[in-house]
PDB file of C-alpha atoms and ligand atoms in Angstrom:
ATOM      1  CA  UNK A  14      27.943  -8.445 -11.788  1.00  0.00           C
ATOM      2  CA  UNK A  15      24.734  -7.460 -10.717  1.00  0.00           C
ATOM      3  CA  UNK A  16      21.075  -9.294 -12.330  1.00  0.00           C
ATOM      4  CA  UNK A  17      17.762  -7.696 -10.974  1.00  0.00           C
ATOM      5  CA  UNK A  18      15.181  -9.656 -10.794  1.00  0.00           C
ATOM      6  CA  UNK A  19      12.156  -7.278 -11.614  1.00  0.00           C
ATOM      7  CA  UNK A  20       7.821  -7.592 -12.722  1.00  0.00           C
ATOM      8  CA  UNK A  21       6.114  -4.692 -13.574  1.00  0.00           C
ATOM      9  CA  UNK A  22       3.341  -6.357 -10.983  1.00  0.00           C
ATOM     10  CA  UNK A  23       2.886  -8.409  -8.296  1.00  0.00           C
ATOM     11  CA  UNK A  24       2.420 -11.992  -7.382  1.00  0.00           C
ATOM     12  CA  UNK A  25       3.968 -12.936 -10.480  1.00  0.00           C
ATOM     13  CA  UNK A  26       6.500 -15.284  -8.671  1.00  0.00           C
ATOM     14  CA  UNK A  27       8.991 -12.718  -8.354  1.00  0.00           C
ATOM     15  CA  UNK A  28      10.755 -13.730  -5.451  1.00  0.00           C
ATOM     16  CA  UNK A  29      10.478 -17.573  -5.322  1.00  0.00           C
ATOM     17  CA  UNK A  30      12.756 -17.330  -8.531  1.00  0.00           C
ATOM     18  CA  UNK A  31      15.379 -14.724  -7.216  1.00  0.00           C
ATOM     19  CA  UNK A  32      15.740 -16.730  -4.318  1.00  0.00           C
ATOM     20  CA  UNK A  33      16.376 -20.000  -6.110  1.00  0.00           C
ATOM     21  CA  UNK A  34      18.784 -18.450  -8.547  1.00  0.00           C
ATOM     22  CA  UNK A  35      20.932 -17.275  -5.824  1.00  0.00           C
ATOM     23  CA  UNK A  36      20.812 -20.778  -4.978  1.00  0.00           C
ATOM     24  CA  UNK A  37      22.153 -22.232  -8.699  1.00  0.00           C
ATOM     25  CA  UNK A  38      24.836 -19.310  -8.657  1.00  0.00           C
ATOM     26  CA  UNK A  39      28.048 -20.578  -8.669  1.00  0.00           C
ATOM     27  CA  UNK A  40      30.978 -18.715  -6.159  1.00  0.00           C
ATOM     28  CA  UNK A  41      30.579 -15.983  -4.201  1.00  0.00           C
ATOM     29  CA  UNK A  42      26.880 -14.920  -4.499  1.00  0.00           C
ATOM     30  CA  UNK A  43      24.818 -12.184  -2.557  1.00  0.00           C
ATOM     31  CA  UNK A  44      20.969 -11.595  -2.513  1.00  0.00           C
ATOM     32  CA  UNK A  45      19.825  -8.301  -1.387  1.00  0.00           C
ATOM     33  CA  UNK A  46      16.052  -8.327  -0.845  1.00  0.00           C
ATOM     34  CA  UNK A  47      15.214  -4.382  -2.283  1.00  0.00           C
ATOM     35  CA  UNK A  48      11.359  -5.169  -2.221  1.00  0.00           C
ATOM     36  CA  UNK A  49      11.524  -3.171   1.165  1.00  0.00           C
ATOM     37  CA  UNK A  50       7.895  -2.553   1.318  1.00  0.00           C
ATOM     38  CA  UNK A  51       7.392  -6.113   1.630  1.00  0.00           C
ATOM     39  CA  UNK A  52      10.496  -8.113   2.163  1.00  0.00           C
ATOM     40  CA  UNK A  53       9.604 -12.012   2.063  1.00  0.00           C
ATOM     41  CA  UNK A  54      13.017 -13.411   0.483  1.00  0.00           C
ATOM     42  CA  UNK A  55      14.046 -14.173   4.335  1.00  0.00           C
ATOM     43  CA  UNK A  56      11.124 -16.842   4.305  1.00  0.00           C
ATOM     44  CA  UNK A  57      12.785 -18.806   1.609  1.00  0.00           C
ATOM     45  CA  UNK A  58      16.060 -18.578   2.030  1.00  0.00           C
ATOM     46  CA  UNK A  59      15.365 -18.784   6.276  1.00  0.00           C
ATOM     47  CA  UNK A  60      19.182 -16.766   7.105  1.00  0.00           C
ATOM     48  CA  UNK A  61      20.960 -16.497   9.955  1.00  0.00           C
ATOM     49  CA  UNK A  62      20.120 -12.365  10.733  1.00  0.00           C
ATOM     50  CA  UNK A  63      23.664 -11.226  12.681  1.00  0.00           C
ATOM     51  CA  UNK A  64      23.550  -7.285  12.186  1.00  0.00           C
ATOM     52  CA  UNK A  65      21.171  -5.102  12.477  1.00  0.00           C
ATOM     53  CA  UNK A  66      21.162  -1.419  11.681  1.00  0.00           C
ATOM     54  CA  UNK A  67      19.000   1.749  12.236  1.00  0.00           C
ATOM     55  CA  UNK A  68      18.318   3.526   8.751  1.00  0.00           C
ATOM     56  CA  UNK A  69      17.319   7.376   9.210  1.00  0.00           C
ATOM     57  CA  UNK A  70      17.204  10.245   6.886  1.00  0.00           C
ATOM     58  CA  UNK A  71      18.173  13.612   7.813  1.00  0.00           C
ATOM     59  CA  UNK A  72      14.753  16.156   8.329  1.00  0.00           C
ATOM     60  CA  UNK A  73      14.930  20.020   9.282  1.00  0.00           C
ATOM     61  CA  UNK A  74      14.255  20.842  12.876  1.00  0.00           C
ATOM     62  CA  UNK A  75      13.303  24.659  13.145  1.00  0.00           C
ATOM     63  CA  UNK A  76      14.396  26.747  15.724  1.00  0.00           C
ATOM     64  CA  UNK A  77      11.692  29.251  16.026  1.00  0.00           C
ATOM     65  CA  UNK A  78      13.586  31.320  18.524  1.00  0.00           C
ATOM     66  CA  UNK A  79      15.795  31.957  15.632  1.00  0.00           C
ATOM     67  CA  UNK A  80      13.023  32.088  13.075  1.00  0.00           C
ATOM     68  CA  UNK A  81      11.664  35.258  11.251  1.00  0.00           C
ATOM     69  CA  UNK A  82       9.362  33.334   9.739  1.00  0.00           C
ATOM     70  CA  UNK A  83       9.980  34.665   5.965  1.00  0.00           C
ATOM     71  CA  UNK A  84       8.810  31.615   4.404  1.00  0.00           C
ATOM     72  CA  UNK A  85      11.716  31.421   2.383  1.00  0.00           C
ATOM     73  CA  UNK A  86      11.982  27.289   3.656  1.00  0.00           C
ATOM     74  CA  UNK A  87       8.350  26.905   2.869  1.00  0.00           C
ATOM     75  CA  UNK A  88       8.721  28.432  -0.921  1.00  0.00           C
ATOM     76  CA  UNK A  89      11.312  26.305  -1.517  1.00  0.00           C
ATOM     77  CA  UNK A  90       9.846  22.853  -0.575  1.00  0.00           C
ATOM     78  CA  UNK A  91       8.720  21.044  -3.317  1.00  0.00           C
ATOM     79  CA  UNK A  92       7.098  18.680  -1.348  1.00  0.00           C
ATOM     80  CA  UNK A  93       5.091  20.683   1.056  1.00  0.00           C
ATOM     81  CA  UNK A  94       6.525  19.705   3.870  1.00  0.00           C
ATOM     82  CA  UNK A  95       6.992  22.927   5.808  1.00  0.00           C
ATOM     83  CA  UNK A  96       3.786  25.132   6.386  1.00  0.00           C
ATOM     84  CA  UNK A  97       3.887  28.805   7.747  1.00  0.00           C
ATOM     85  CA  UNK A  98       0.444  30.660   8.977  1.00  0.00           C
ATOM     86  CA  UNK A  99       1.385  33.749  10.093  1.00  0.00           C
ATOM     87  CA  UNK A 100       3.643  33.455  13.477  1.00  0.00           C
ATOM     88  CA  UNK A 101       3.270  29.771  13.769  1.00  0.00           C
ATOM     89  CA  UNK A 102       5.556  27.615  11.730  1.00  0.00           C
ATOM     90  CA  UNK A 103       5.922  23.472  10.991  1.00  0.00           C
ATOM     91  CA  UNK A 104       7.225  20.644   9.908  1.00  0.00           C
ATOM     92  CA  UNK A 105       5.931  17.311   8.375  1.00  0.00           C
ATOM     93  CA  UNK A 106       8.937  15.170   8.523  1.00  0.00           C
ATOM     94  CA  UNK A 107       7.200  11.895   6.892  1.00  0.00           C
ATOM     95  CA  UNK A 108       6.531  14.549   3.607  1.00  0.00           C
ATOM     96  CA  UNK A 109      10.165  15.611   3.617  1.00  0.00           C
ATOM     97  CA  UNK A 110      12.609  13.922   1.015  1.00  0.00           C
ATOM     98  CA  UNK A 111      15.651  15.371   2.552  1.00  0.00           C
ATOM     99  CA  UNK A 112      16.561  17.409  -0.527  1.00  0.00           C
ATOM    100  CA  UNK A 113      18.337  20.086   2.228  1.00  0.00           C
ATOM    101  CA  UNK A 114      17.174  22.810  -0.004  1.00  0.00           C
ATOM    102  CA  UNK A 115      15.399  24.337   3.038  1.00  0.00           C
ATOM    103  CA  UNK A 116      18.677  23.823   4.748  1.00  0.00           C
ATOM    104  CA  UNK A 117      20.285  26.198   1.972  1.00  0.00           C
ATOM    105  CA  UNK A 118      17.989  29.172   1.730  1.00  0.00           C
ATOM    106  CA  UNK A 119      17.590  30.136   5.800  1.00  0.00           C
ATOM    107  CA  UNK A 120      19.837  32.957   6.211  1.00  0.00           C
ATOM    108  CA  UNK A 121      18.896  32.812  10.022  1.00  0.00           C
ATOM    109  CA  UNK A 122      20.603  29.778  10.796  1.00  0.00           C
ATOM    110  CA  UNK A 123      16.767  28.878  12.428  1.00  0.00           C
ATOM    111  CA  UNK A 124      16.850  25.430  10.831  1.00  0.00           C
ATOM    112  CA  UNK A 125      18.849  22.267  12.093  1.00  0.00           C
ATOM    113  CA  UNK A 126      19.746  18.557  11.302  1.00  0.00           C
ATOM    114  CA  UNK A 127      17.353  16.038  12.813  1.00  0.00           C
ATOM    115  CA  UNK A 128      17.276  12.075  12.159  1.00  0.00           C
ATOM    116  CA  UNK A 129      14.002  10.288  11.335  1.00  0.00           C
ATOM    117  CA  UNK A 130      14.229   6.648  11.386  1.00  0.00           C
ATOM    118  CA  UNK A 131      12.173   4.817   8.314  1.00  0.00           C
ATOM    119  CA  UNK A 132      13.527   1.296   9.039  1.00  0.00           C
ATOM    120  CA  UNK A 133      16.180  -1.316   9.671  1.00  0.00           C
ATOM    121  CA  UNK A 134      18.845  -3.113   7.550  1.00  0.00           C
ATOM    122  CA  UNK A 135      19.327  -6.973   8.686  1.00  0.00           C
ATOM    123  CA  UNK A 136      21.936  -9.027   7.336  1.00  0.00           C
ATOM    124  CA  UNK A 137      23.495 -12.524   7.560  1.00  0.00           C
ATOM    125  CA  UNK A 138      24.363 -15.586   5.714  1.00  0.00           C
ATOM    126  CA  UNK A 139      22.197 -18.305   4.247  1.00  0.00           C
ATOM    127  CA  UNK A 140      24.158 -20.839   3.848  1.00  0.00           C
ATOM    128  CA  UNK A 141      27.245 -19.667   1.493  1.00  0.00           C
ATOM    129  CA  UNK A 142      24.708 -16.612   0.212  1.00  0.00           C
ATOM    130  CA  UNK A 143      25.131 -13.122   1.706  1.00  0.00           C
ATOM    131  CA  UNK A 144      21.878 -12.111   2.488  1.00  0.00           C
ATOM    132  CA  UNK A 145      20.475  -7.947   2.916  1.00  0.00           C
ATOM    133  CA  UNK A 146      17.360  -6.578   3.407  1.00  0.00           C
ATOM    134  CA  UNK A 147      15.730  -3.749   4.619  1.00  0.00           C
ATOM    135  CA  UNK A 148      12.198  -3.346   6.481  1.00  0.00           C
ATOM    136  CA  UNK A 149      10.591  -0.244   6.578  1.00  0.00           C
ATOM    137  CA  UNK A 150       8.644   1.316   9.723  1.00  0.00           C
ATOM    138  CA  UNK A 151       5.592   0.288   9.623  1.00  0.00           C
ATOM    139  CA  UNK A 152       3.628   3.585   8.787  1.00  0.00           C
ATOM    140  CA  UNK A 153       6.734   5.049   5.953  1.00  0.00           C
ATOM    141  CA  UNK A 154       5.567   6.115   2.830  1.00  0.00           C
ATOM    142  CA  UNK A 155       8.848   6.164   1.061  1.00  0.00           C
ATOM    143  CA  UNK A 156      11.236   3.078   0.639  1.00  0.00           C
ATOM    144  CA  UNK A 157      13.468   4.580  -1.582  1.00  0.00           C
ATOM    145  CA  UNK A 158      16.254   5.761   1.052  1.00  0.00           C
ATOM    146  CA  UNK A 159      15.931   2.153   2.768  1.00  0.00           C
ATOM    147  CA  UNK A 160      16.156   0.677  -0.971  1.00  0.00           C
ATOM    148  CA  UNK A 161      19.401   2.811  -1.555  1.00  0.00           C
ATOM    149  CA  UNK A 162      20.756   1.401   2.023  1.00  0.00           C
ATOM    150  CA  UNK A 163      20.190  -1.843   1.219  1.00  0.00           C
ATOM    151  CA  UNK A 164      21.981  -1.532  -2.669  1.00  0.00           C
ATOM    152  CA  UNK A 165      25.213   0.504  -0.617  1.00  0.00           C
ATOM    153  CA  UNK A 166      25.720  -2.891   1.044  1.00  0.00           C
ATOM    154  CA  UNK A 167      26.536  -4.689  -2.639  1.00  0.00           C
ATOM    155  CA  UNK A 168      29.375  -6.818  -2.389  1.00  0.00           C
ATOM    156  CA  UNK A 169      31.541  -5.990  -5.497  1.00  0.00           C
ATOM    157  CA  UNK A 170      33.176  -9.225  -5.629  1.00  0.00           C
ATOM    158  CA  UNK A 171      30.075 -11.365  -5.359  1.00  0.00           C
ATOM    159  CA  UNK A 172      27.578 -11.813  -7.946  1.00  0.00           C
ATOM    160  CA  UNK A 173      24.210  -9.816  -6.739  1.00  0.00           C
ATOM    161  CA  UNK A 174      21.010 -10.508  -6.930  1.00  0.00           C
ATOM    162  CA  UNK A 175      18.746  -7.623  -6.448  1.00  0.00           C
ATOM    163  CA  UNK A 176      15.118  -8.844  -5.829  1.00  0.00           C
ATOM    164  CA  UNK A 177      13.702  -5.977  -6.904  1.00  0.00           C
ATOM    165  CA  UNK A 178       9.861  -4.411  -5.497  1.00  0.00           C
ATOM    166  CA  UNK A 179       7.151  -4.613  -8.075  1.00  0.00           C
ATOM    167  CA  UNK A 180       5.920  -1.941  -9.845  1.00  0.00           C
ATOM    168  CA  UNK A 181       7.420   0.799 -12.098  1.00  0.00           C
ATOM    169  CA  UNK A 182       7.590   3.739  -9.977  1.00  0.00           C
ATOM    170  CA  UNK A 183      10.655   4.964  -8.274  1.00  0.00           C
ATOM    171  CA  UNK A 184      11.463   2.272  -5.742  1.00  0.00           C
ATOM    172  CA  UNK A 185      11.501   0.077  -9.209  1.00  0.00           C
ATOM    173  CA  UNK A 186      13.680   2.522 -11.412  1.00  0.00           C
ATOM    174  CA  UNK A 187      16.209   2.640  -7.823  1.00  0.00           C
ATOM    175  CA  UNK A 188      16.727  -0.986  -7.726  1.00  0.00           C
ATOM    176  CA  UNK A 189      17.673  -1.333 -11.165  1.00  0.00           C
ATOM    177  CA  UNK A 190      19.617   1.411 -11.883  1.00  0.00           C
ATOM    178  CA  UNK A 191      22.885  -0.124 -10.901  1.00  0.00           C
ATOM    179  CA  UNK A 192      21.919  -3.892 -12.504  1.00  0.00           C
ATOM    180  CA  UNK A 193      24.093  -5.343 -15.373  1.00  0.00           C
ATOM    181  CA  UNK A 194      20.936  -7.411 -16.801  1.00  0.00           C
ATOM    182  CA  UNK A 195      17.259  -7.085 -15.393  1.00  0.00           C
ATOM    183  CA  UNK A 196      15.014 -10.216 -15.585  1.00  0.00           C
ATOM    184  CA  UNK A 197      11.750  -9.656 -16.040  1.00  0.00           C
ATOM    185  CA  UNK A 198       9.291 -12.210 -14.654  1.00  0.00           C
ATOM    186  CA  UNK A 199       5.648 -12.000 -16.038  1.00  0.00           C
ATOM    187  CA  UNK A 200       2.787 -14.412 -16.445  1.00  0.00           C
ATOM    188  CA  UNK A 201       1.183 -14.918 -20.112  1.00  0.00           C
ATOM    189  CA  UNK A 202      -2.100 -12.756 -19.235  1.00  0.00           C
ATOM    190  CA  UNK A 203      -3.245  -9.499 -20.697  1.00  0.00           C
ATOM    191  CA  UNK A 204      -1.957  -7.834 -16.865  1.00  0.00           C
ATOM    192  CA  UNK A 205       1.138  -9.834 -17.213  1.00  0.00           C
ATOM    193  CA  UNK A 206       2.012  -8.309 -20.826  1.00  0.00           C
ATOM    194  CA  UNK A 207       0.148  -4.769 -20.032  1.00  0.00           C
ATOM    195  CA  UNK A 208       2.737  -4.516 -16.834  1.00  0.00           C
ATOM    196  CA  UNK A 209       5.665  -5.898 -18.771  1.00  0.00           C
ATOM    197  CA  UNK A 210       5.387  -3.420 -21.404  1.00  0.00           C
ATOM    198  CA  UNK A 211       5.742  -0.898 -18.830  1.00  0.00           C
ATOM    199  CA  UNK A 212       8.202  -2.401 -17.349  1.00  0.00           C
ATOM    200  CA  UNK A 213      10.602  -2.901 -20.609  1.00  0.00           C
ATOM    201  CA  UNK A 214       9.467   1.193 -21.362  1.00  0.00           C
ATOM    202  CA  UNK A 215      11.414   2.091 -18.322  1.00  0.00           C
ATOM    203  CA  UNK A 216      14.383  -0.520 -18.789  1.00  0.00           C
ATOM    204  CA  UNK A 217      14.385   0.628 -22.741  1.00  0.00           C
ATOM    205  CA  UNK A 218      14.764   4.694 -20.927  1.00  0.00           C
ATOM    206  CA  UNK A 219      18.149   3.260 -19.009  1.00  0.00           C
ATOM    207  CA  UNK A 220      19.272   1.400 -21.553  1.00  0.00           C
ATOM    208  CA  UNK A 221      19.375  -1.662 -20.054  1.00  0.00           C
ATOM    209  CA  UNK A 222      19.499  -5.573 -21.180  1.00  0.00           C
ATOM    210  CA  UNK A 223      16.740  -7.383 -20.185  1.00  0.00           C
ATOM    211  CA  UNK A 224      15.373 -10.847 -20.295  1.00  0.00           C
ATOM    212  CA  UNK A 225      12.218 -12.571 -19.727  1.00  0.00           C
ATOM    213  CA  UNK A 226      10.917 -15.621 -17.144  1.00  0.00           C
ATOM    214  CA  UNK A 227       7.229 -16.429 -18.125  1.00  0.00           C
ATOM    215  CA  UNK A 228       5.938 -17.958 -15.116  1.00  0.00           C
ATOM    216  CA  UNK A 229       2.898 -20.241 -14.868  1.00  0.00           C
ATOM    217  CA  UNK A 230       3.381 -20.340 -18.997  1.00  0.00           C
ATOM    218  CA  UNK A 231       0.829 -22.895 -19.742  1.00  0.00           C
ATOM    219  CA  UNK A 232      -1.882 -21.230 -18.107  1.00  0.00           C
ATOM    220  CA  UNK A 233      -2.980 -18.198 -20.670  1.00  0.00           C
ATOM    221  CA  UNK A 234      -2.248 -17.473 -24.073  1.00  0.00           C
ATOM    222  CA  UNK A 235       0.828 -16.770 -26.166  1.00  0.00           C
ATOM    223  CA  UNK A 236       0.678 -12.891 -26.588  1.00  0.00           C
ATOM    224  CA  UNK A 237       3.306 -12.397 -23.748  1.00  0.00           C
ATOM    225  CA  UNK A 238       5.863 -14.641 -25.974  1.00  0.00           C
ATOM    226  CA  UNK A 239       4.682 -12.928 -29.428  1.00  0.00           C
ATOM    227  CA  UNK A 240       5.535  -9.751 -28.299  1.00  0.00           C
ATOM    228  CA  UNK A 241       8.857 -10.516 -26.890  1.00  0.00           C
ATOM    229  CA  UNK A 242       9.493 -11.817 -29.904  1.00  0.00           C
ATOM    230  CA  UNK A 243       8.534  -8.540 -31.705  1.00  0.00           C
ATOM    231  CA  UNK A 244      10.960  -6.815 -29.694  1.00  0.00           C
ATOM    232  CA  UNK A 245      13.838  -8.981 -29.235  1.00  0.00           C
ATOM    233  CA  UNK A 246      13.553  -9.504 -25.924  1.00  0.00           C
ATOM    234  CA  UNK A 247      14.819 -13.507 -25.275  1.00  0.00           C
ATOM    235  CA  UNK A 248      12.575 -15.462 -23.386  1.00  0.00           C
ATOM    236  CA  UNK A 249      15.175 -16.459 -21.355  1.00  0.00           C
ATOM    237  CA  UNK A 250      12.479 -19.886 -19.204  1.00  0.00           C
ATOM    238  CA  UNK A 251       9.131 -20.681 -19.237  1.00  0.00           C
ATOM    239  CA  UNK A 252       7.994 -22.480 -15.755  1.00  0.00           C
ATOM    240  CA  UNK A 253       4.686 -24.471 -16.507  1.00  0.00           C
ATOM    241  CA  UNK A 254       1.792 -23.925 -13.723  1.00  0.00           C
ATOM    242  CA  UNK A 255       2.589 -26.692 -10.888  1.00  0.00           C
ATOM    243  CA  UNK A 256       0.581 -27.169  -7.800  1.00  0.00           C
ATOM    244  CA  UNK A 257       3.552 -28.468  -5.969  1.00  0.00           C
ATOM    245  CA  UNK A 258       5.070 -25.298  -6.390  1.00  0.00           C
ATOM    246  CA  UNK A 259       2.023 -23.162  -5.542  1.00  0.00           C
ATOM    247  CA  UNK A 260       1.988 -25.526  -2.116  1.00  0.00           C
ATOM    248  CA  UNK A 261       5.418 -25.023  -1.236  1.00  0.00           C
ATOM    249  CA  UNK A 262       5.918 -21.450  -1.538  1.00  0.00           C
ATOM    250  CA  UNK A 263       3.004 -21.454   1.019  1.00  0.00           C
ATOM    251  CA  UNK A 264       4.716 -23.262   3.054  1.00  0.00           C
ATOM    252  CA  UNK A 265       8.614 -20.663   2.226  1.00  0.00           C
ATOM    253  CA  UNK A 266       9.760 -23.512   0.273  1.00  0.00           C
ATOM    254  CA  UNK A 267      12.382 -22.897  -2.435  1.00  0.00           C
ATOM    255  CA  UNK A 268      11.536 -23.285  -5.631  1.00  0.00           C
ATOM    256  CA  UNK A 269      14.891 -25.630  -6.511  1.00  0.00           C
ATOM    257  CA  UNK A 270      13.488 -27.631  -3.471  1.00  0.00           C
ATOM    258  CA  UNK A 271      10.075 -28.075  -4.953  1.00  0.00           C
ATOM    259  CA  UNK A 272      11.468 -28.663  -8.295  1.00  0.00           C
ATOM    260  CA  UNK A 273      15.183 -29.972  -8.323  1.00  0.00           C
ATOM    261  CA  UNK A 274      14.634 -30.624 -11.885  1.00  0.00           C
ATOM    262  CA  UNK A 275      14.953 -26.775 -12.588  1.00  0.00           C
ATOM    263  CA  UNK A 276      18.299 -26.355 -10.913  1.00  0.00           C
ATOM    264  CA  UNK A 277      20.105 -26.817 -14.472  1.00  0.00           C
ATOM    265  CA  UNK A 278      18.171 -24.666 -15.992  1.00  0.00           C
ATOM    266  CA  UNK A 279      18.562 -21.933 -13.528  1.00  0.00           C
ATOM    267  CA  UNK A 280      22.228 -22.325 -13.541  1.00  0.00           C
ATOM    268  CA  UNK A 281      22.163 -22.074 -17.338  1.00  0.00           C
ATOM    269  CA  UNK A 282      20.449 -18.915 -17.190  1.00  0.00           C
ATOM    270  CA  UNK A 283      22.586 -17.489 -14.755  1.00  0.00           C
ATOM    271  CA  UNK A 284      25.786 -18.192 -17.356  1.00  0.00           C
ATOM    272  CA  UNK A 285      23.466 -16.802 -20.135  1.00  0.00           C
ATOM    273  CA  UNK A 286      22.916 -13.300 -18.414  1.00  0.00           C
ATOM    274  CA  UNK A 287      25.964 -13.280 -17.035  1.00  0.00           C
ATOM    275  CA  UNK A 288      28.360 -13.638 -20.119  1.00  0.00           C
TER     276      UNK A 288
HETATM  277  S1  LIG B  22      13.662  30.115   6.018  1.00  0.00           S
HETATM  278 FE1  LIG B  22      14.866  30.129   8.357  1.00  0.00          FE
HETATM  279  S2  LIG B  22      13.602  32.364   9.049  1.00  0.00           S
HETATM  280 FE2  LIG B  22      12.613  31.707   7.165  1.00  0.00          FE
HETATM  281  S3  LIG B  22      11.012  30.945   8.065  1.00  0.00           S
HETATM  282 FE3  LIG B  22      12.078  29.228   7.408  1.00  0.00          FE
HETATM  283  S4  LIG B  22      13.097  28.881   9.350  1.00  0.00           S
HETATM  284 FE4  LIG B  22      12.379  30.608   9.080  1.00  0.00          FE
HETATM  285  S1  LIG B  23      14.986  18.929   2.923  1.00  0.00           S
HETATM  286 FE1  LIG B  23      13.878  19.404   1.128  1.00  0.00          FE
HETATM  287  S2  LIG B  23      12.199  17.935   1.408  1.00  0.00           S
HETATM  288 FE2  LIG B  23      12.556  18.221   3.669  1.00  0.00          FE
HETATM  289  S3  LIG B  23      11.554  19.852   4.225  1.00  0.00           S
HETATM  290 FE3  LIG B  23      13.493  21.172   3.496  1.00  0.00          FE
HETATM  291  S4  LIG B  23      12.760  21.486   1.400  1.00  0.00           S
HETATM  292 FE4  LIG B  23      11.407  19.991   2.040  1.00  0.00          FE
END
């Protein structure tokens, strides 16, 4: 069972909720921090990281001595990662999406595989929680390959909690693609509602079951809840604003440590969505 915790926008409390869901889960549990651009689950779970591996992608390297400057590789590249000026050919590895198209069309054998490091995968244990996160190399633009590498570590025998990246673009889609259930964390504001609608639209396209947690539920208005009712999307939990939570969050404390009274609600929520 994989449960993704996502939000249409950043700053809704997704990580403080997903880490505490992992802490409240019964039986074997794994926490995958798929927010590879800004992983911060480790700040709360404080895992003992015992393994570290480089994550690389394949990029083309051109052997100019074999190249006839035909331009086929440049023409097939949808990402403008190859440029040809008369008898000068250049690649831009940061723009390459590793589709391997250029390798296929070069009949001169002038393109060979090279590797580019995009980040690292780190794993370990946080108490009884198996923990994995990816950390992107500074300056790296594409998070999806690293996110896929984190997801490949999913333990088939455990309840997997995926901390998804915020927003509704490619990394979000990749993070939720194998999830059995998606919990959307939002806040009761016009921005929260706007981004929730975008996220739900994506989930509908992927036929994903989802429910909503409204964080800081007493600070805004009722429009998020009303919209969820209209759309028949369950509101799984409403967490009122609590200054203690904000202060504890800033110190790297987990939600269930700051508010132990929420533990039974989070346990019930996991039972409900995994039933
Ligand atoms: S397809 Fe091969 S031969 Fe043609 S320009 Fe590219 S590298 Fe050179
Ligand atoms: S592998 Fe694909 S994306 Fe990368 S340079 Fe070749 S054609 Fe472009």
